[in-house]
């Protein structure tokens, strides 16, 4: 059994499919027939040409949007890409060893890494990062053409197609997440990444179990191996024995059965046993998620994370493209109601066109709104696209990572000026787009009263609020135990924010992961929260849970929880309450 972090609940037994990464350390693959060598070289050369064209357009776009110094990094990448030594090394590995283009690239990357490992200076280490970027860019062109999922030995899988498929990868990149969209996947396991990695986002939006941070799993598993993924406990078992297989298959059946039963509540109103209405909204990343939100009966979109568009894009998407993308989201969202969050890059989510700066503490660093105060043009473009998309439905705009009142004032001023410009230009946009603040930095939570005077609504980003409150990186498996939502400190801070919103009558949503977890959702309801935003897959669960509890009961639970002093006490208290309300829902909660 291998331990990781459970990032999407549920249990599945299935066969492993390895997702080979360009930069991964898997065994090199050879071509089946040496006659394929010329075609493979041509295939590689085409990928290089495409990567070069992409870099050239990046240089132009970035220079336009962010200035020429920001574009320098891509000039450097172009030089690396045009380096005849690099290209001839790859050619030679294909020719002399019959390696596939992807494997040849991997071998070259590994040899560079080995050479650079002996060098101490930071300057050269940075150059290795540039080489890595360039190689992965070429590699992504190669993998975009060939199927992303392949078995470790290149052979066709022998399993009978009955078993669910579990993806096993070092990491799932945004470009891969896009192409995986069409595959029937029943579970995901990755070596790196935490609850906000692409793998986790993909898994949650599809409601399939996933475990991240399983170190060394790529060395343990071959495609075709049977494995168990337990997204509740955060562990995986490779080649389980008969007994374990049977036991987990039973849990898996219960999980599927429960999900099927729950989804039948799609058209029922979301309310507690005594009739208190709640809004169950969806967190989405793309149009497919908007469809998923519709199919589970979410009443709107409480959080549309716009990063996905930027992360899967090779350069800065322009205003028209963003506008069209947001418009499609609005048209496909339940009730055409969407809260669009402005770009929240940085931390773990980086895009090449903002330049790769290594920071010792990326989550505490140049992140989110902080980047865009420095590059206002990019934020203004996004604000324009959002205001315009507001013509297609009920749109509101949400600002992440607000830390101070000064920041809020700055951004409110930008919105006001942008509206003025659109008006002057005669561009149609929605005047009534409301603006809101994400409360996810403790400073914002503690000064909530001041923020409430200058904003229309609040959305609590508990994922970040927790990590900043406990000073533990939410994606670092070593300290993940501290990022525990069921903890006294978190509930106290949440109560403070909810009370302040209640006093001023400000609409408040909670859009972090805890909104979709049965035990925490129960307490949040008892604390007065009425708007929950979560991965679409969790909507039926929370609807079912709240339908089984009265408001007074939940308030009593919340009151009791706020008296407890440790996470263990809170967890066992809530587990017992959850069991009383619905013993079956426990399987859908993460630990
Ligand atoms: C959060 O921080 O809780 C949140 C919803 O935003 P993200 O997970 O995208 O940072
Ligand atoms: Mg956040």
Coordinates of C-alpha atoms and ligand atoms in Angstrom, one line a residue:
X1 CA 0.0 0.0 0.0
X2 CA 1.3 3.5 -0.9
X3 CA 0.3 6.7 0.8
X4 CA -0.6 9.9 -0.9
X5 CA -3.2 12.6 -0.5
X6 CA -6.8 11.8 -1.2
X7 CA -7.8 14.6 -3.6
X8 CA -11.1 13.3 -4.9
X9 CA -13.2 10.9 -2.8
X10 CA -14.5 7.4 -3.7
X11 CA -12.9 4.0 -4.3
X12 CA -12.1 2.2 -7.5
X13 CA -10.4 -1.1 -8.5
X14 CA -9.1 -1.0 -12.0
X15 CA -6.2 -1.5 -14.4
X16 CA -3.4 1.0 -14.5
X17 CA -2.6 3.0 -17.6
X18 CA 0.6 5.0 -17.4
X19 CA 0.7 8.5 -18.8
X20 CA 4.2 8.9 -20.0
X21 CA 5.6 12.4 -19.5
X22 CA 8.2 14.1 -21.7
X23 CA 10.3 14.8 -18.6
X24 CA 9.5 11.6 -16.9
X25 CA 12.0 8.9 -16.1
X26 CA 10.3 5.9 -17.8
X27 CA 12.1 3.3 -19.9
X28 CA 13.0 4.5 -23.4
X29 CA 10.7 3.1 -26.1
X30 CA 12.0 1.9 -29.5
X31 CA 10.3 1.9 -32.8
X32 CA 8.9 -1.5 -33.8
X33 CA 10.5 -1.3 -37.3
X34 CA 13.6 0.5 -38.3
X35 CA 11.9 1.5 -41.5
X36 CA 9.9 4.0 -39.4
X37 CA 13.0 6.0 -38.6
X38 CA 12.7 8.6 -41.4
X39 CA 9.1 9.2 -40.6
X40 CA 9.9 9.6 -36.9
X41 CA 12.6 12.1 -37.7
X42 CA 10.1 14.1 -39.9
X43 CA 7.6 13.9 -37.1
X44 CA 10.1 15.3 -34.6
X45 CA 11.1 18.1 -37.0
X46 CA 7.5 19.1 -37.5
X47 CA 7.0 19.3 -33.7
X48 CA 10.1 21.5 -33.5
X49 CA 8.8 23.8 -36.3
X50 CA 5.4 24.1 -34.5
X51 CA 7.1 24.8 -31.2
X52 CA 9.2 27.5 -32.8
X53 CA 6.1 29.1 -34.5
X54 CA 4.4 29.1 -31.1
X55 CA 7.4 30.7 -29.4
X56 CA 7.6 33.4 -32.1
X57 CA 4.0 34.4 -31.6
X58 CA 4.6 34.3 -27.8
X59 CA 7.4 36.8 -28.2
X60 CA 5.2 39.2 -30.0
X61 CA 2.1 38.8 -27.9
X62 CA 4.0 39.0 -24.6
X63 CA 6.0 42.0 -25.8
X64 CA 2.7 43.7 -26.6
X65 CA 0.9 42.8 -23.4
X66 CA 3.7 42.9 -20.9
X67 CA 6.6 44.7 -22.5
X68 CA 9.8 43.5 -24.2
X69 CA 11.7 42.5 -21.1
X70 CA 9.0 39.9 -20.2
X71 CA 9.3 38.6 -23.7
X72 CA 13.1 38.0 -23.4
X73 CA 12.7 34.6 -21.8
X74 CA 11.0 33.3 -25.0
X75 CA 13.7 34.8 -27.2
X76 CA 16.1 32.6 -25.1
X77 CA 13.8 29.6 -25.6
X78 CA 13.9 30.2 -29.4
X79 CA 17.7 30.2 -29.3
X80 CA 17.7 26.9 -27.4
X81 CA 15.2 25.4 -29.8
X82 CA 17.3 26.4 -32.8
X83 CA 20.5 25.0 -31.2
X84 CA 21.8 22.5 -33.8
X85 CA 23.5 20.4 -31.1
X86 CA 20.2 19.7 -29.3
X87 CA 18.4 18.8 -32.5
X88 CA 21.2 16.6 -33.8
X89 CA 21.4 14.7 -30.5
X90 CA 17.7 13.8 -30.8
X91 CA 18.1 12.8 -34.4
X92 CA 21.0 10.6 -33.6
X93 CA 19.1 8.8 -30.8
X94 CA 16.3 8.1 -33.2
X95 CA 18.6 7.0 -36.0
X96 CA 21.1 5.0 -34.1
X97 CA 19.0 3.5 -31.3
X98 CA 15.6 3.4 -33.1
X99 CA 14.1 5.4 -30.2
X100 CA 10.8 7.1 -30.6
X101 CA 11.0 10.9 -30.9
X102 CA 9.5 11.3 -27.4
X103 CA 12.0 8.8 -25.8
X104 CA 14.9 10.5 -27.7
X105 CA 13.9 13.8 -26.2
X106 CA 13.7 12.3 -22.8
X107 CA 17.1 10.8 -23.1
X108 CA 18.6 14.1 -24.2
X109 CA 16.8 15.9 -21.3
X110 CA 18.2 13.4 -18.9
X111 CA 21.8 13.8 -20.2
X112 CA 21.5 17.6 -19.8
X113 CA 20.1 17.2 -16.3
X114 CA 23.0 14.9 -15.4
X115 CA 25.6 17.5 -16.7
X116 CA 23.9 20.4 -15.0
X117 CA 23.6 18.5 -11.7
X118 CA 27.3 18.9 -11.2
X119 CA 27.2 22.7 -11.5
X120 CA 26.6 24.7 -8.4
X121 CA 25.8 28.1 -9.7
X122 CA 22.2 29.2 -9.8
X123 CA 22.7 30.8 -13.2
X124 CA 23.2 27.5 -14.8
X125 CA 20.5 25.8 -12.9
X126 CA 18.1 28.5 -14.4
X127 CA 19.4 27.6 -17.9
X128 CA 18.5 24.0 -17.2
X129 CA 15.0 25.1 -16.4
X130 CA 14.9 26.9 -19.8
X131 CA 16.0 23.7 -21.6
X132 CA 13.4 21.8 -19.7
X133 CA 10.7 24.3 -20.8
X134 CA 11.8 24.0 -24.4
X135 CA 11.9 20.3 -24.4
X136 CA 8.5 19.9 -22.8
X137 CA 7.1 22.3 -25.3
X138 CA 8.4 20.2 -28.2
X139 CA 7.2 17.1 -26.3
X140 CA 3.7 18.5 -25.9
X141 CA 3.5 18.9 -29.7
X142 CA 4.6 15.2 -30.1
X143 CA 2.1 14.0 -27.6
X144 CA -0.7 16.1 -29.0
X145 CA -0.4 14.2 -32.2
X146 CA 0.0 10.7 -30.8
X147 CA -2.4 9.3 -28.1
X148 CA -1.4 10.6 -24.7
X149 CA -2.1 7.3 -23.0
X150 CA 0.2 4.5 -24.0
X151 CA 1.3 1.4 -22.2
X152 CA 4.8 1.2 -20.8
X153 CA 6.1 -1.2 -23.4
X154 CA 4.2 0.3 -26.3
X155 CA 2.1 -2.8 -26.7
X156 CA -1.7 -2.8 -26.8
X157 CA -3.3 -3.4 -23.5
X158 CA -4.4 -7.0 -23.0
X159 CA -7.1 -6.4 -20.5
X160 CA -10.6 -7.2 -21.6
X161 CA -11.9 -3.6 -21.5
X162 CA -14.3 -4.5 -18.7
X163 CA -12.1 -3.2 -15.9
X164 CA -12.2 0.6 -15.2
X165 CA -9.0 2.4 -16.3
X166 CA -6.8 4.2 -13.7
X167 CA -4.4 6.8 -15.0
X168 CA -1.0 6.8 -13.3
X169 CA 1.3 9.7 -14.1
X170 CA 4.2 11.6 -12.6
X171 CA 2.1 14.7 -13.2
X172 CA -0.8 15.7 -15.4
X173 CA -0.1 18.8 -17.4
X174 CA -2.9 21.1 -18.5
X175 CA -2.4 20.2 -22.2
X176 CA -2.7 16.5 -21.3
X177 CA -5.8 17.2 -19.1
X178 CA -7.4 18.6 -22.2
X179 CA -6.8 15.6 -24.3
X180 CA -7.7 13.2 -21.5
X181 CA -11.1 14.9 -21.5
X182 CA -12.6 12.3 -23.9
X183 CA -11.2 9.1 -22.3
X184 CA -13.3 6.9 -20.0
X185 CA -11.2 7.2 -16.8
X186 CA -12.3 5.8 -13.5
X187 CA -9.4 6.9 -11.2
X188 CA -6.2 9.0 -11.2
X189 CA -3.0 8.6 -9.3
X190 CA -0.1 11.0 -9.6
X191 CA 3.4 11.3 -8.0
X192 CA 3.3 15.0 -7.5
X193 CA 0.6 17.6 -6.9
X194 CA -2.0 18.2 -4.3
X195 CA -5.6 19.0 -4.1
X196 CA -5.3 21.8 -6.6
X197 CA -3.2 20.1 -9.3
X198 CA -4.7 19.6 -12.7
X199 CA -5.2 15.9 -11.9
X200 CA -7.2 16.8 -8.9
X201 CA -9.3 19.4 -10.6
X202 CA -10.0 16.9 -13.5
X203 CA -10.9 14.1 -11.1
X204 CA -13.3 16.2 -9.0
X205 CA -15.0 17.7 -11.9
X206 CA -15.7 14.2 -13.1
X207 CA -16.5 12.7 -9.7
X208 CA -13.8 10.0 -9.9
X209 CA -11.5 9.0 -7.1
X210 CA -8.0 10.4 -7.1
X211 CA -4.8 10.3 -5.0
X212 CA -1.9 12.6 -5.5
X213 CA 1.5 12.8 -4.0
X214 CA 2.3 9.1 -4.3
X215 CA 6.0 9.2 -4.4
X216 CA 7.7 6.7 -6.8
X217 CA 4.4 5.1 -8.0
X218 CA 5.7 5.3 -11.6
X219 CA 8.5 2.8 -10.7
X220 CA 6.0 0.5 -9.1
X221 CA 3.3 0.1 -11.6
X222 CA 3.2 -1.2 -15.2
X223 CA 0.3 -0.6 -17.5
X224 CA -2.2 -3.4 -17.1
X225 CA -1.5 -4.0 -13.4
X226 CA -4.6 -4.2 -11.2
X227 CA -4.7 -1.5 -8.6
X228 CA -6.9 0.0 -6.0
X229 CA -7.4 3.8 -5.6
X230 CA -8.9 4.9 -2.4
X231 CA -9.6 8.7 -2.6
X232 CA -11.1 8.8 0.9
X233 CA -8.0 7.6 2.7
X234 CA -5.5 8.8 0.2
X235 CA -3.9 5.5 -0.6
X236 CA -3.3 3.1 -3.5
X237 CA -2.6 -0.6 -3.6
X238 CA -0.7 -2.0 -6.6
X239 CA -1.4 -5.6 -7.5
X240 CA -3.7 -6.2 -4.5
X241 CA -4.2 -9.7 -3.2
X242 CA -7.5 -11.5 -3.7
X243 CA -8.9 -10.5 -0.3
X244 CA -8.1 -6.9 -0.7
X245 CA -9.5 -6.9 -4.3
X246 CA -12.8 -8.4 -3.1
X247 CA -13.1 -6.0 -0.2
X248 CA -12.4 -2.9 -2.3
X249 CA -14.7 -4.1 -5.1
X250 CA -17.5 -4.2 -2.6
X251 CA -16.8 -0.6 -1.4
X252 CA -16.6 0.4 -5.1
X253 CA -20.0 -1.1 -5.8
X254 CA -21.5 0.8 -2.8
X255 CA -19.8 4.0 -4.1
X256 CA -21.3 3.7 -7.6
X257 CA -24.7 2.7 -6.3
X258 CA -24.8 5.6 -3.9
X259 CA -23.8 8.1 -6.7
X260 CA -26.5 6.7 -8.9
X261 CA -29.1 7.0 -6.1
X262 CA -28.0 10.5 -5.2
X263 CA -28.2 11.9 -8.7
X264 CA -31.9 11.1 -8.9
X265 CA -32.4 14.2 -6.6
X266 CA -31.3 16.5 -9.5
X267 CA -34.7 18.3 -9.8
X268 CA -35.6 18.4 -6.1
X269 CA -35.1 21.8 -4.4
X270 CA -32.1 22.1 -2.2
X271 CA -33.4 22.5 1.4
X272 CA -33.1 21.2 4.9
X273 CA -35.6 18.8 6.5
X274 CA -37.5 21.8 7.9
X275 CA -37.5 23.7 4.6
X276 CA -34.6 26.2 4.9
X277 CA -33.5 26.9 1.3
X278 CA -29.9 26.7 0.3
X279 CA -28.1 27.4 -2.9
X280 CA -25.9 24.6 -4.2
X281 CA -23.7 26.1 -6.8
X282 CA -20.9 24.6 -8.9
X283 CA -17.2 25.3 -9.2
X284 CA -16.2 24.9 -12.9
X285 CA -13.2 25.3 -15.1
X286 CA -14.6 24.9 -18.6
X287 CA -17.8 24.3 -20.7
X288 CA -17.7 20.6 -20.0
X289 CA -18.0 21.3 -16.3
X290 CA -20.8 23.7 -16.9
X291 CA -22.7 20.8 -18.5
X292 CA -21.8 18.6 -15.6
X293 CA -23.2 21.4 -13.3
X294 CA -26.5 21.3 -15.2
X295 CA -26.7 17.5 -15.1
X296 CA -26.4 17.3 -11.3
X297 CA -28.9 20.1 -10.7
X298 CA -26.6 22.9 -9.4
X299 CA -28.5 26.2 -9.3
X300 CA -25.7 28.3 -10.8
X301 CA -22.0 28.6 -11.0
X302 CA -20.5 30.0 -7.7
X303 CA -16.9 29.9 -9.0
X304 CA -15.6 29.8 -12.5
X305 CA -11.9 29.5 -12.3
X306 CA -10.6 31.3 -15.4
X307 CA -7.0 29.9 -15.0
X308 CA -7.9 26.8 -17.0
X309 CA -8.3 28.9 -20.2
X310 CA -4.9 30.5 -19.6
X311 CA -3.1 27.4 -18.5
X312 CA -4.1 25.5 -21.6
X313 CA -3.3 28.3 -23.9
X314 CA 0.1 28.8 -25.4
X315 CA 0.0 32.6 -25.2
X316 CA -2.1 35.3 -23.6
X317 CA -5.7 34.9 -24.8
X318 CA -7.0 38.2 -26.2
X319 CA -10.2 40.1 -25.3
X320 CA -12.3 38.6 -28.1
X321 CA -11.2 35.1 -27.3
X322 CA -11.9 35.5 -23.6
X323 CA -15.2 37.1 -24.3
X324 CA -16.4 34.3 -26.5
X325 CA -15.1 31.7 -24.0
X326 CA -16.9 33.4 -21.0
X327 CA -20.1 33.8 -23.1
X328 CA -20.1 30.1 -23.8
X329 CA -19.7 29.3 -20.2
X330 CA -22.6 31.7 -19.3
X331 CA -24.9 30.2 -22.0
X332 CA -24.2 26.7 -20.8
X333 CA -24.3 27.3 -17.0
X334 CA -27.3 26.4 -14.9
X335 CA -29.7 29.3 -14.9
X336 CA -27.1 31.3 -16.9
X337 CA -25.8 32.5 -13.5
X338 CA -22.0 32.6 -13.3
X339 CA -19.5 34.1 -10.9
X340 CA -16.4 34.6 -12.9
X341 CA -13.2 34.9 -10.9
X342 CA -10.4 37.0 -12.4
X343 CA -7.1 35.2 -13.1
X344 CA -5.6 33.5 -10.1
X345 CA -2.2 32.5 -11.4
X346 CA 1.0 32.0 -9.4
X347 CA 1.5 29.7 -6.5
X348 CA 1.2 26.3 -8.1
X349 CA -0.3 27.6 -11.3
X350 CA 2.2 29.1 -13.6
X351 CA 2.0 30.0 -17.3
X352 CA 5.1 30.3 -19.4
X353 CA 4.1 33.7 -20.8
X354 CA 4.3 35.5 -17.5
X355 CA 7.9 34.5 -17.3
X356 CA 9.1 31.8 -14.9
X357 CA 10.5 33.3 -11.8
X358 CA 11.6 31.0 -9.2
X359 CA 10.5 32.3 -5.8
X360 CA 11.4 30.6 -2.5
X361 CA 7.8 30.8 -1.4
X362 CA 5.5 30.9 -4.5
X363 CA 2.2 30.7 -2.5
X364 CA 3.3 33.7 -0.4
X365 CA 4.8 35.5 -3.4
X366 CA 3.9 37.1 -6.6
X367 CA 0.5 35.6 -7.0
X368 CA -2.9 36.3 -8.4
X369 CA -4.1 39.9 -8.1
X370 CA -0.5 40.9 -7.1
X371 CA 0.8 40.0 -10.5
X372 CA -1.9 42.0 -12.2
X373 CA -1.4 45.2 -10.3
X374 CA 2.0 45.1 -11.9
X375 CA 0.6 44.1 -15.3
X376 CA -2.8 46.0 -15.2
X377 CA -3.3 45.7 -19.0
X378 CA -3.8 42.0 -18.8
X379 CA -6.4 42.4 -15.9
X380 CA -8.2 45.2 -17.7
X381 CA -8.5 43.0 -20.8
X382 CA -10.1 40.3 -18.6
X383 CA -12.4 42.7 -16.9
X384 CA -13.6 44.0 -20.3
X385 CA -14.3 40.5 -21.5
X386 CA -16.2 39.6 -18.3
X387 CA -18.3 42.8 -18.4
X388 CA -19.2 42.1 -22.0
X389 CA -20.1 38.4 -21.3
X390 CA -22.5 39.8 -18.7
X391 CA -24.9 40.6 -21.6
X392 CA -25.5 36.8 -22.0
X393 CA -26.7 36.1 -18.5
X394 CA -26.4 37.0 -14.8
X395 CA -22.7 37.4 -14.3
X396 CA -20.7 38.6 -11.3
X397 CA -17.0 39.2 -11.0
X398 CA -14.8 37.9 -8.2
X399 CA -11.4 39.0 -7.2
X400 CA -9.0 36.5 -5.6
X401 CA -6.3 36.9 -2.9
X402 CA -7.5 40.4 -1.8
X403 CA -5.4 41.2 1.3
X404 CA -6.0 44.8 2.1
X405 CA -8.7 47.5 1.6
X406 CA -6.2 49.4 -0.6
X407 CA -6.1 46.5 -3.0
X408 CA -9.9 46.4 -3.1
X409 CA -10.1 50.1 -3.8
X410 CA -7.6 49.8 -6.5
X411 CA -9.5 47.1 -8.3
X412 CA -12.8 48.7 -7.8
X413 CA -11.3 51.8 -9.5
X414 CA -10.1 49.7 -12.4
X415 CA -13.6 48.3 -12.9
X416 CA -15.1 51.7 -12.8
X417 CA -12.6 53.1 -15.3
X418 CA -13.0 50.0 -17.6
X419 CA -16.8 50.5 -17.6
X420 CA -16.3 54.2 -18.5
X421 CA -14.1 53.2 -21.4
X422 CA -16.5 50.6 -22.7
X423 CA -19.3 53.2 -22.5
X424 CA -17.2 55.8 -24.4
X425 CA -16.3 53.2 -27.0
X426 CA -20.0 52.2 -27.4
X427 CA -19.2 48.5 -26.6
X428 CA -22.2 46.8 -25.1
X429 CA -21.6 45.4 -21.6
X430 CA -23.7 44.6 -18.5
X431 CA -23.8 47.6 -16.1
X432 CA -25.2 45.5 -13.3
X433 CA -22.3 43.0 -13.0
X434 CA -21.7 42.7 -9.2
X435 CA -18.2 42.6 -7.8
X436 CA -17.0 40.4 -4.9
X437 CA -14.0 39.7 -2.8
X438 CA -12.6 36.3 -2.1
X439 CA -11.8 36.0 1.5
X440 CA -8.9 33.6 1.5
X441 CA -6.1 35.6 3.2
X442 CA -6.4 35.8 7.0
X443 CA -5.8 39.5 6.9
X444 CA -9.0 39.9 4.8
X445 CA -10.9 37.7 7.2
X446 CA -9.9 39.8 10.2
X447 CA -10.7 43.1 8.5
X448 CA -13.9 41.8 6.9
X449 CA -16.0 44.7 8.2
X450 CA -14.0 47.3 6.2
X451 CA -14.1 45.2 3.1
X452 CA -17.8 44.6 3.4
X453 CA -18.4 48.4 3.1
X454 CA -16.9 48.4 -0.4
X455 CA -18.0 45.2 -2.0
X456 CA -21.2 43.6 -3.2
X457 CA -20.6 40.0 -2.1
X458 CA -18.1 37.7 -0.4
X459 CA -16.8 34.3 -1.4
X460 CA -14.8 32.4 1.1
X461 CA -11.9 30.5 -0.4
X462 CA -11.3 28.1 2.4
X463 CA -8.6 26.1 0.5
X464 CA -6.2 29.1 0.7
X465 CA -7.6 30.5 3.9
X466 CA -6.7 27.2 5.6
X467 CA -3.2 27.0 4.2
X468 CA -2.4 30.6 5.2
X469 CA -4.0 30.2 8.6
X470 CA -2.0 27.2 9.5
X471 CA 1.1 28.2 7.6
X472 CA 1.3 24.9 5.7
X473 CA 1.5 24.6 1.9
X474 CA -1.7 23.0 0.8
X475 CA 0.0 20.9 -1.9
X476 CA 2.9 19.7 0.2
X477 CA 2.2 16.1 1.3
X478 CA 4.6 16.5 4.2
X479 CA 2.4 19.1 5.9
X480 CA -0.9 18.2 4.4
X481 CA -2.2 17.0 7.7
X482 CA -2.1 20.6 9.0
X483 CA -4.4 21.7 6.2
X484 CA -7.4 20.2 8.0
X485 CA -10.7 21.9 7.5
X486 CA -12.3 20.3 10.5
X487 CA -10.2 22.3 13.0
X488 CA -11.1 24.7 15.7
X489 CA -9.1 27.7 14.2
X490 CA -10.8 27.4 10.8
X491 CA -14.3 27.2 12.3
X492 CA -13.6 30.2 14.5
X493 CA -12.4 32.3 11.6
X494 CA -15.3 31.2 9.4
X495 CA -17.8 32.0 12.0
X496 CA -16.4 35.5 12.3
X497 CA -16.7 36.1 8.5
X498 CA -20.2 34.6 8.4
X499 CA -21.4 36.7 11.3
X500 CA -20.0 39.9 9.7
X501 CA -21.8 39.1 6.4
X502 CA -25.0 38.4 8.3
X503 CA -24.9 41.7 10.2
X504 CA -24.6 43.7 6.9
X505 CA -26.8 41.4 4.9
X506 CA -24.0 40.8 2.4
X507 CA -24.4 37.6 0.3
X508 CA -21.7 35.1 1.1
X509 CA -20.7 31.9 -0.6
X510 CA -18.1 29.3 0.5
X511 CA -16.3 27.9 -2.6
X512 CA -13.4 25.9 -1.1
X513 CA -13.4 22.1 -1.1
X514 CA -15.0 21.9 2.4
X515 CA -18.3 23.1 0.9
X516 CA -18.7 19.7 -0.8
X517 CA -17.5 17.5 2.1
X518 CA -20.4 16.1 4.1
X519 CA -19.0 16.7 7.6
X520 CA -17.9 20.2 7.0
X521 CA -21.0 21.2 4.9
X522 CA -23.1 20.1 7.8
X523 CA -21.4 22.4 10.2
X524 CA -21.2 25.3 7.7
X525 CA -25.0 25.1 7.3
X526 CA -25.3 25.1 11.1
X527 CA -23.1 28.2 11.2
X528 CA -25.5 30.0 8.9
X529 CA -24.0 29.5 5.4
X530 CA -26.7 29.3 2.7
X531 CA -24.6 29.4 -0.4
X532 CA -22.3 26.5 -1.1
X533 CA -20.1 26.2 -4.2
X534 CA -18.4 22.9 -5.0
X535 CA -17.2 20.5 -7.7
X536 CA -20.4 19.5 -9.6
X537 CA -20.0 15.8 -8.5
X538 CA -20.6 16.8 -4.9
X539 CA -23.9 18.6 -5.4
X540 CA -26.2 15.6 -5.1
X541 CA -24.4 14.5 -1.9
X542 CA -24.7 17.8 -0.1
X543 CA -28.4 18.1 -1.3
X544 CA -29.1 14.7 0.1
X545 CA -27.3 15.4 3.4
X546 CA -29.0 18.7 4.1
X547 CA -32.4 17.2 3.3
X548 CA -31.9 14.9 6.2
X549 CA -31.2 17.5 8.9
X550 CA -33.2 20.4 10.5
X551 CA -31.8 23.9 10.8
X552 CA -32.0 23.7 14.6
X553 CA -30.2 20.4 14.7
X554 CA -27.3 21.7 12.5
X555 CA -27.1 24.8 14.6
X556 CA -26.7 22.6 17.7
X557 CA -23.9 20.7 16.0
X558 CA -22.2 23.9 15.0
X559 CA -22.5 25.3 18.5
X560 CA -21.0 22.2 20.0
X561 CA -18.2 22.0 17.4
X562 CA -17.2 25.6 18.2
X563 CA -16.6 24.5 21.8
X564 CA -14.2 21.7 20.9
X565 CA -10.5 22.3 21.0
X566 CA -8.9 19.7 18.7
X567 CA -9.4 18.4 15.2
X568 CA -9.7 14.9 16.4
X569 CA -12.6 15.8 18.7
X570 CA -14.3 17.6 15.9
X571 CA -13.8 14.8 13.4
X572 CA -15.1 12.1 15.6
X573 CA -18.1 14.2 16.8
X574 CA -19.0 15.0 13.2
X575 CA -18.5 11.4 12.0
X576 CA -21.0 10.3 14.6
X577 CA -23.5 13.0 13.6
X578 CA -23.1 12.2 10.0
X579 CA -23.7 8.5 10.7
X580 CA -26.9 9.3 12.5
X581 CA -28.2 11.4 9.6
X582 CA -27.0 9.1 6.8
X583 CA -24.6 6.2 7.3
X584 CA -24.1 5.9 3.5
X585 CA -22.8 9.4 2.9
X586 CA -19.6 8.7 4.8
X587 CA -18.0 7.0 1.8
X588 CA -18.2 10.3 -0.1
X589 CA -16.2 12.3 2.5
X590 CA -12.4 12.6 2.5
X591 CA -10.6 12.0 5.7
Ligands
LIG1 C1 -9.9 28.5 -2.4 O1 -8.8 29.0 -2.2 O2 -10.7 28.0 -1.5 C2 -10.5 28.6 -3.8 C3 -11.8 28.2 -4.0 O3 -9.7 28.9 -4.8 P1 -8.6 28.0 -5.4 O4 -8.7 26.6 -4.9 O5 -8.7 28.1 -6.9 O6 -7.3 28.7 -4.9
LIG2 MG1 -7.9 30.3 -3.6

